[in-house]
PDB file of C-alpha atoms in Angstrom:
ATOM      1  CA  GLY P   1      -9.963   4.570  10.603  1.00 73.00           C
ATOM      2  CA  GLN P   2     -13.069   6.568   9.869  1.00 83.00           C
ATOM      3  CA  ASN P   3     -16.367   4.738   9.816  1.00 90.00           C
ATOM      4  CA  ILE P   4     -20.048   5.521   9.358  1.00 95.00           C
ATOM      5  CA  ASP P   5     -22.560   2.743  10.085  1.00 96.00           C
ATOM      6  CA  GLN P   6     -26.204   2.674   9.145  1.00 97.00           C
ATOM      7  CA  PRO P   7     -28.613  -0.192   8.417  1.00 97.00           C
ATOM      8  CA  THR P   8     -28.600  -1.444   4.840  1.00 96.00           C
ATOM      9  CA  GLU P   9     -32.372  -1.635   4.432  1.00 97.00           C
ATOM     10  CA  MET P  10     -35.556  -0.885   6.354  1.00 98.00           C
ATOM     11  CA  THR P  11     -39.233  -1.426   5.614  1.00 98.00           C
ATOM     12  CA  ALA P  12     -42.120   0.672   6.942  1.00 97.00           C
ATOM     13  CA  THR P  13     -45.804   1.200   6.288  1.00 97.00           C
ATOM     14  CA  GLU P  14     -47.395   4.233   4.682  1.00 97.00           C
ATOM     15  CA  GLY P  15     -48.590   6.660   7.362  1.00 97.00           C
ATOM     16  CA  ALA P  16     -46.285   5.249  10.030  1.00 98.00           C
ATOM     17  CA  ILE P  17     -43.081   6.584  11.635  1.00 98.00           C
ATOM     18  CA  VAL P  18     -39.578   5.255  10.978  1.00 98.00           C
ATOM     19  CA  GLN P  19     -36.226   6.005  12.633  1.00 98.00           C
ATOM     20  CA  ILE P  20     -32.977   5.495  10.703  1.00 98.00           C
ATOM     21  CA  ASN P  21     -29.906   5.310  12.913  1.00 98.00           C
ATOM     22  CA  CYS P  22     -26.348   6.327  12.124  1.00 98.00           C
ATOM     23  CA  THR P  23     -23.252   5.798  14.254  1.00 98.00           C
ATOM     24  CA  TYR P  24     -19.886   7.270  13.418  1.00 97.00           C
ATOM     25  CA  GLN P  25     -16.212   7.222  14.317  1.00 95.00           C
ATOM     26  CA  THR P  26     -14.274   9.994  12.604  1.00 91.00           C
ATOM     27  CA  SER P  27     -11.157  12.127  12.958  1.00 87.00           C
ATOM     28  CA  GLY P  28     -12.803  15.170  14.432  1.00 91.00           C
ATOM     29  CA  PHE P  29     -16.342  16.391  13.960  1.00 93.00           C
ATOM     30  CA  ASN P  30     -17.656  19.487  12.220  1.00 92.00           C
ATOM     31  CA  GLY P  31     -21.237  18.469  11.579  1.00 94.00           C
ATOM     32  CA  LEU P  32     -23.484  15.632  10.454  1.00 96.00           C
ATOM     33  CA  PHE P  33     -25.641  15.629   7.338  1.00 96.00           C
ATOM     34  CA  TRP P  34     -28.584  13.570   6.137  1.00 97.00           C
ATOM     35  CA  TYR P  35     -29.333  13.286   2.432  1.00 97.00           C
ATOM     36  CA  GLN P  36     -32.136  11.619   0.504  1.00 97.00           C
ATOM     37  CA  GLN P  37     -31.390   9.808  -2.743  1.00 97.00           C
ATOM     38  CA  HIS P  38     -34.075   8.388  -4.983  1.00 96.00           C
ATOM     39  CA  ALA P  39     -33.005   5.545  -7.268  1.00 93.00           C
ATOM     40  CA  GLY P  40     -31.057   6.817 -10.265  1.00 91.00           C
ATOM     41  CA  GLU P  41     -30.982  10.379  -8.972  1.00 94.00           C
ATOM     42  CA  ALA P  42     -28.580  12.677  -7.148  1.00 94.00           C
ATOM     43  CA  PRO P  43     -28.539  13.014  -3.355  1.00 95.00           C
ATOM     44  CA  THR P  44     -30.524  15.967  -2.018  1.00 94.00           C
ATOM     45  CA  PHE P  45     -29.812  17.739   1.276  1.00 92.00           C
ATOM     46  CA  LEU P  46     -32.224  17.052   4.163  1.00 94.00           C
ATOM     47  CA  SER P  47     -30.609  18.246   7.375  1.00 94.00           C
ATOM     48  CA  TYR P  48     -27.484  19.385   9.166  1.00 93.00           C
ATOM     49  CA  ASN P  49     -26.677  18.948  12.880  1.00 95.00           C
ATOM     50  CA  VAL P  50     -23.608  20.353  14.572  1.00 94.00           C
ATOM     51  CA  LEU P  51     -24.900  20.694  18.152  1.00 95.00           C
ATOM     52  CA  ASP P  52     -26.551  18.012  20.282  1.00 97.00           C
ATOM     53  CA  GLY P  53     -30.297  17.788  20.115  1.00 97.00           C
ATOM     54  CA  LEU P  54     -33.199  17.546  17.746  1.00 97.00           C
ATOM     55  CA  GLU P  55     -33.717  19.584  14.583  1.00 94.00           C
ATOM     56  CA  GLU P  56     -37.216  19.456  13.141  1.00 94.00           C
ATOM     57  CA  LYS P  57     -38.166  20.234   9.553  1.00 91.00           C
ATOM     58  CA  GLY P  58     -41.741  19.372   8.743  1.00 94.00           C
ATOM     59  CA  ARG P  59     -42.194  15.597   8.652  1.00 97.00           C
ATOM     60  CA  PHE P  60     -38.450  15.017   9.028  1.00 97.00           C
ATOM     61  CA  SER P  61     -36.393  15.416  12.211  1.00 97.00           C
ATOM     62  CA  SER P  62     -32.729  14.719  12.877  1.00 98.00           C
ATOM     63  CA  PHE P  63     -31.096  14.081  16.233  1.00 98.00           C
ATOM     64  CA  LEU P  64     -27.434  14.234  17.240  1.00 98.00           C
ATOM     65  CA  SER P  65     -25.469  13.047  20.269  1.00 98.00           C
ATOM     66  CA  ARG P  66     -21.803  13.905  19.793  1.00 96.00           C
ATOM     67  CA  SER P  67     -20.687  12.108  22.974  1.00 96.00           C
ATOM     68  CA  LYS P  68     -22.223   8.860  21.694  1.00 96.00           C
ATOM     69  CA  GLY P  69     -21.225   9.334  18.048  1.00 97.00           C
ATOM     70  CA  TYR P  70     -24.858   8.812  17.140  1.00 97.00           C
ATOM     71  CA  SER P  71     -27.560  10.368  15.039  1.00 98.00           C
ATOM     72  CA  TYR P  72     -30.975   9.389  13.780  1.00 98.00           C
ATOM     73  CA  LEU P  73     -33.338  10.603  11.104  1.00 98.00           C
ATOM     74  CA  LEU P  74     -37.019  10.397  12.022  1.00 98.00           C
ATOM     75  CA  LEU P  75     -39.612  10.370   9.277  1.00 98.00           C
ATOM     76  CA  LYS P  76     -43.266  10.836  10.273  1.00 97.00           C
ATOM     77  CA  GLU P  77     -46.500  10.273   8.333  1.00 97.00           C
ATOM     78  CA  LEU P  78     -44.657   8.219   5.763  1.00 98.00           C
ATOM     79  CA  GLN P  79     -45.648   8.648   2.141  1.00 97.00           C
ATOM     80  CA  MET P  80     -44.876   6.375  -0.796  1.00 97.00           C
ATOM     81  CA  LYS P  81     -42.610   9.080  -2.227  1.00 97.00           C
ATOM     82  CA  ASP P  82     -40.362   8.680   0.851  1.00 98.00           C
ATOM     83  CA  SER P  83     -39.146   5.382  -0.608  1.00 98.00           C
ATOM     84  CA  ALA P  84     -35.471   6.201  -1.203  1.00 97.00           C
ATOM     85  CA  SER P  85     -32.010   5.732   0.226  1.00 97.00           C
ATOM     86  CA  TYR P  86     -31.033   7.917   3.165  1.00 98.00           C
ATOM     87  CA  LEU P  87     -27.363   8.810   3.453  1.00 97.00           C
ATOM     88  CA  CYS P  88     -25.615   9.841   6.658  1.00 97.00           C
ATOM     89  CA  ALA P  89     -22.393  11.855   6.306  1.00 95.00           C
ATOM     90  CA  VAL P  90     -20.012  13.360   8.860  1.00 94.00           C
ATOM     91  CA  GLN P  91     -17.742  16.326   8.243  1.00 91.00           C
ATOM     92  CA  ASP P  92     -14.340  15.552   9.752  1.00 88.00           C
ATOM     93  CA  SER P  93     -11.636  17.831  11.143  1.00 87.00           C
ATOM     94  CA  ASN P  94     -10.537  18.739   7.587  1.00 80.00           C
ATOM     95  CA  TYR P  95     -14.132  19.592   6.652  1.00 81.00           C
ATOM     96  CA  GLN P  96     -14.276  16.604   4.318  1.00 83.00           C
ATOM     97  CA  LEU P  97     -17.488  14.561   4.252  1.00 88.00           C
ATOM     98  CA  ILE P  98     -17.274  10.896   5.207  1.00 90.00           C
ATOM     99  CA  TRP P  99     -20.304   9.026   3.885  1.00 93.00           C
ATOM    100  CA  GLY P 100     -22.195   5.998   5.098  1.00 94.00           C
ATOM    101  CA  ALA P 101     -23.302   3.417   2.516  1.00 94.00           C
ATOM    102  CA  GLY P 102     -26.920   4.538   2.900  1.00 96.00           C
ATOM    103  CA  THR P 103     -30.144   2.980   4.177  1.00 97.00           C
ATOM    104  CA  LYS P 104     -32.669   1.872   1.584  1.00 97.00           C
ATOM    105  CA  LEU P 105     -36.148   2.619   2.914  1.00 98.00           C
ATOM    106  CA  ILE P 106     -39.024   0.649   1.432  1.00 98.00           C
ATOM    107  CA  ILE P 107     -42.534   1.972   2.091  1.00 97.00           C
ATOM    108  CA  LYS P 108     -45.416  -0.486   1.806  1.00 96.00           C
ATOM    109  CA  PRO P 109     -49.070   0.532   1.382  1.00 94.00           C
TER     110      PRO P 109
ATOM    111  CA  ILE J   1     -28.451  26.407 -16.040  1.00 54.00           C
ATOM    112  CA  ALA J   2     -29.706  26.113 -12.482  1.00 68.00           C
ATOM    113  CA  GLY J   3     -27.385  24.418 -10.000  1.00 93.00           C
ATOM    114  CA  ILE J   4     -24.867  21.905 -11.319  1.00 96.00           C
ATOM    115  CA  THR J   5     -24.758  20.467 -14.812  1.00 96.00           C
ATOM    116  CA  GLN J   6     -22.852  17.289 -15.572  1.00 97.00           C
ATOM    117  CA  ALA J   7     -22.099  15.826 -18.991  1.00 97.00           C
ATOM    118  CA  PRO J   8     -22.392  13.290 -20.388  1.00 97.00           C
ATOM    119  CA  THR J   9     -25.327  11.617 -18.621  1.00 97.00           C
ATOM    120  CA  SER J  10     -23.938   8.204 -19.446  1.00 97.00           C
ATOM    121  CA  GLN J  11     -21.049   6.774 -21.422  1.00 97.00           C
ATOM    122  CA  ILE J  12     -19.657   3.412 -22.446  1.00 97.00           C
ATOM    123  CA  LEU J  13     -15.892   3.657 -22.793  1.00 96.00           C
ATOM    124  CA  ALA J  14     -13.283   1.228 -24.056  1.00 97.00           C
ATOM    125  CA  ALA J  15     -10.516   0.408 -21.597  1.00 98.00           C
ATOM    126  CA  GLY J  16      -7.392   2.454 -22.198  1.00 97.00           C
ATOM    127  CA  ARG J  17      -9.268   5.446 -23.617  1.00 97.00           C
ATOM    128  CA  ARG J  18      -9.067   8.933 -22.161  1.00 97.00           C
ATOM    129  CA  MET J  19     -12.291  10.565 -20.964  1.00 97.00           C
ATOM    130  CA  THR J  20     -13.234  13.909 -19.417  1.00 98.00           C
ATOM    131  CA  LEU J  21     -16.384  14.283 -17.359  1.00 98.00           C
ATOM    132  CA  ARG J  22     -17.662  17.841 -17.347  1.00 98.00           C
ATOM    133  CA  CYS J  23     -19.120  19.727 -14.402  1.00 98.00           C
ATOM    134  CA  THR J  24     -20.378  23.324 -14.394  1.00 97.00           C
ATOM    135  CA  GLN J  25     -22.101  25.252 -11.612  1.00 96.00           C
ATOM    136  CA  ASP J  26     -23.789  28.646 -11.665  1.00 95.00           C
ATOM    137  CA  MET J  27     -24.108  29.257  -7.916  1.00 93.00           C
ATOM    138  CA  ARG J  28     -20.651  30.842  -7.462  1.00 93.00           C
ATOM    139  CA  HIS J  29     -19.800  28.238  -4.837  1.00 93.00           C
ATOM    140  CA  ASN J  30     -16.137  28.217  -3.885  1.00 92.00           C
ATOM    141  CA  ALA J  31     -15.803  24.505  -3.141  1.00 93.00           C
ATOM    142  CA  MET J  32     -16.366  21.696  -5.659  1.00 95.00           C
ATOM    143  CA  TYR J  33     -16.033  17.931  -5.379  1.00 96.00           C
ATOM    144  CA  TRP J  34     -15.987  14.764  -7.444  1.00 98.00           C
ATOM    145  CA  TYR J  35     -17.403  11.571  -5.942  1.00 97.00           C
ATOM    146  CA  ARG J  36     -17.913   8.071  -7.214  1.00 97.00           C
ATOM    147  CA  GLN J  37     -20.788   5.933  -5.982  1.00 96.00           C
ATOM    148  CA  ASP J  38     -20.660   2.147  -6.143  1.00 94.00           C
ATOM    149  CA  LEU J  39     -23.299  -0.327  -5.001  1.00 88.00           C
ATOM    150  CA  GLY J  40     -22.970  -1.112  -1.301  1.00 83.00           C
ATOM    151  CA  LEU J  41     -20.393   1.605  -0.700  1.00 85.00           C
ATOM    152  CA  GLY J  42     -20.756   5.167   0.444  1.00 84.00           C
ATOM    153  CA  LEU J  43     -19.895   8.077  -1.782  1.00 92.00           C
ATOM    154  CA  ARG J  44     -16.115   8.243  -2.077  1.00 94.00           C
ATOM    155  CA  LEU J  45     -14.284  11.477  -2.690  1.00 94.00           C
ATOM    156  CA  ILE J  46     -11.959  11.454  -5.695  1.00 97.00           C
ATOM    157  CA  HIS J  47     -10.716  15.064  -5.823  1.00 97.00           C
ATOM    158  CA  TYR J  48     -11.845  18.385  -4.472  1.00 95.00           C
ATOM    159  CA  SER J  49     -11.192  22.082  -4.929  1.00 95.00           C
ATOM    160  CA  ASN J  50     -11.691  24.612  -2.151  1.00 91.00           C
ATOM    161  CA  THR J  51     -11.392  27.573  -4.504  1.00 93.00           C
ATOM    162  CA  ALA J  52     -10.486  28.363  -8.116  1.00 95.00           C
ATOM    163  CA  GLY J  53      -6.835  27.582  -8.820  1.00 95.00           C
ATOM    164  CA  THR J  54      -6.460  24.942  -6.092  1.00 96.00           C
ATOM    165  CA  THR J  55      -7.188  21.221  -6.027  1.00 97.00           C
ATOM    166  CA  GLY J  56      -6.667  18.370  -3.566  1.00 95.00           C
ATOM    167  CA  LYS J  57      -6.749  14.593  -3.490  1.00 95.00           C
ATOM    168  CA  GLY J  58      -9.579  12.729  -1.847  1.00 93.00           C
ATOM    169  CA  GLU J  59      -9.913   9.130  -0.716  1.00 91.00           C
ATOM    170  CA  VAL J  60      -9.596   7.470  -4.160  1.00 96.00           C
ATOM    171  CA  PRO J  61      -7.606   9.795  -6.495  1.00 97.00           C
ATOM    172  CA  ASP J  62      -5.525   7.245  -8.433  1.00 97.00           C
ATOM    173  CA  GLY J  63      -6.256   7.205 -12.156  1.00 97.00           C
ATOM    174  CA  TYR J  64      -8.074  10.556 -12.049  1.00 98.00           C
ATOM    175  CA  SER J  65      -7.043  14.186 -12.434  1.00 98.00           C
ATOM    176  CA  VAL J  66      -8.879  17.499 -12.102  1.00 98.00           C
ATOM    177  CA  SER J  67      -8.379  21.160 -12.834  1.00 97.00           C
ATOM    178  CA  ARG J  68     -10.077  24.316 -11.568  1.00 97.00           C
ATOM    179  CA  ALA J  69      -9.278  27.161 -13.938  1.00 97.00           C
ATOM    180  CA  ASN J  70     -12.295  29.208 -12.825  1.00 97.00           C
ATOM    181  CA  THR J  71     -15.078  29.151 -10.237  1.00 96.00           C
ATOM    182  CA  ASP J  72     -17.694  27.523 -12.434  1.00 96.00           C
ATOM    183  CA  ASP J  73     -15.951  24.537 -14.058  1.00 98.00           C
ATOM    184  CA  PHE J  74     -14.420  21.438 -12.494  1.00 98.00           C
ATOM    185  CA  PRO J  75     -13.687  18.718 -15.094  1.00 98.00           C
ATOM    186  CA  LEU J  76     -12.589  15.213 -14.098  1.00 98.00           C
ATOM    187  CA  THR J  77     -10.252  13.322 -16.444  1.00 98.00           C
ATOM    188  CA  LEU J  78      -9.590   9.608 -16.625  1.00 98.00           C
ATOM    189  CA  ALA J  79      -6.234   9.381 -18.393  1.00 96.00           C
ATOM    190  CA  SER J  80      -6.491   5.692 -19.327  1.00 97.00           C
ATOM    191  CA  ALA J  81      -9.756   4.103 -18.248  1.00 97.00           C
ATOM    192  CA  VAL J  82      -9.884   0.701 -16.545  1.00 98.00           C
ATOM    193  CA  PRO J  83     -12.946  -1.502 -15.794  1.00 97.00           C
ATOM    194  CA  SER J  84     -12.694  -0.766 -12.045  1.00 97.00           C
ATOM    195  CA  GLN J  85     -13.579   2.839 -12.873  1.00 98.00           C
ATOM    196  CA  THR J  86     -17.062   1.728 -13.881  1.00 97.00           C
ATOM    197  CA  SER J  87     -19.242   3.728 -11.529  1.00 97.00           C
ATOM    198  CA  VAL J  88     -21.667   6.611 -11.160  1.00 97.00           C
ATOM    199  CA  TYR J  89     -19.808   9.888 -10.830  1.00 98.00           C
ATOM    200  CA  PHE J  90     -21.297  12.861  -9.011  1.00 98.00           C
ATOM    201  CA  CYS J  91     -20.013  16.408  -9.030  1.00 98.00           C
ATOM    202  CA  ALA J  92     -21.004  18.571  -6.055  1.00 96.00           C
ATOM    203  CA  SER J  93     -20.435  22.076  -4.768  1.00 95.00           C
ATOM    204  CA  SER J  94     -20.765  23.871  -1.463  1.00 91.00           C
ATOM    205  CA  GLU J  95     -20.679  27.384  -0.135  1.00 85.00           C
ATOM    206  CA  GLY J  96     -17.855  27.692   2.391  1.00 70.00           C
ATOM    207  CA  SER J  97     -17.394  24.688   4.668  1.00 63.00           C
ATOM    208  CA  GLY J  98     -20.687  23.151   3.613  1.00 61.00           C
ATOM    209  CA  GLY J  99     -22.941  23.781   6.589  1.00 66.00           C
ATOM    210  CA  ASN J 100     -25.776  24.548   4.179  1.00 70.00           C
ATOM    211  CA  GLY J 101     -25.261  21.233   2.470  1.00 81.00           C
ATOM    212  CA  TYR J 102     -23.720  20.159  -0.764  1.00 90.00           C
ATOM    213  CA  THR J 103     -25.535  20.555  -4.086  1.00 93.00           C
ATOM    214  CA  PHE J 104     -25.092  17.582  -6.399  1.00 95.00           C
ATOM    215  CA  GLY J 105     -25.229  17.271 -10.153  1.00 96.00           C
ATOM    216  CA  SER J 106     -27.410  14.585 -11.693  1.00 95.00           C
ATOM    217  CA  GLY J 107     -24.479  12.229 -12.193  1.00 97.00           C
ATOM    218  CA  THR J 108     -22.623  10.486 -15.014  1.00 98.00           C
ATOM    219  CA  ARG J 109     -23.013   6.734 -15.349  1.00 97.00           C
ATOM    220  CA  LEU J 110     -19.723   5.426 -16.781  1.00 98.00           C
ATOM    221  CA  THR J 111     -19.133   1.882 -17.956  1.00 97.00           C
ATOM    222  CA  VAL J 112     -15.588   0.863 -18.914  1.00 98.00           C
ATOM    223  CA  VAL J 113     -15.433  -2.279 -21.028  1.00 97.00           C
TER     224      VAL J 113
END
C-alpha cells in the first residue's frame, strides 16, 4: 500500500530551528510537496521537490532523498505565526497526491 | 473572485438529504479535485477531473458524485447524506500535473446529523 509518515506533533521555541521529517512508500514518484495549514484554514503551498537535494526559500528549506524515501522541511528563525500543521504529500505514478496526516507544530515564546 | 471559491462555508444537514457543494475557480486550471479532511487522517481524494468533460474516482468516492461541464466549475454532490460524511471538504485545482502546487479553496465544514 501507499504510506506517508510524519510526526503527529512537534514543539519548538521562537527564534529556533525545527526539522519536520517525512518518509514515504508510494507506487512511483513524481514529486514531493510540503504545505502549511493554519487551524481552520486551507492548505497553502510551500515547496516542491522532484530531484534529490535541498531547495531553499527564505526561512524554509526542503530536502529530498528519493533512494531513502525521505524528505524534511526545515524552518529557521521560527516565528509565532509558524504555528500550524505541515503536510507532506507525494505525487505517485498516476500524478495523484498521497497525503500524510500532517505535523502540528507548536511554537512557544 | 480570486482563486477558488467554495460554498457554503458550513452546513448542518439531516441524514438522507441531498446536498451539492459548489466550487468555482478563475485561474483556468485544467485539473480540479475534491478532498475530505478528517482529524488524524491525511487529505483523502474523493473525485478528480483532469480537464473539462472528464472525471475520475479517487480514494473514497462512494456516496459522492461530481460533474465538470466547464473549466471553472466542479460541484460535488452527496446523493443521500450519512453521518460518516461529516467532514471538512476542500476543493483544489492545479495547472497541468501540479508541479507548481495545488491551490485550495477555503473549505466547507459539513455536519450530517
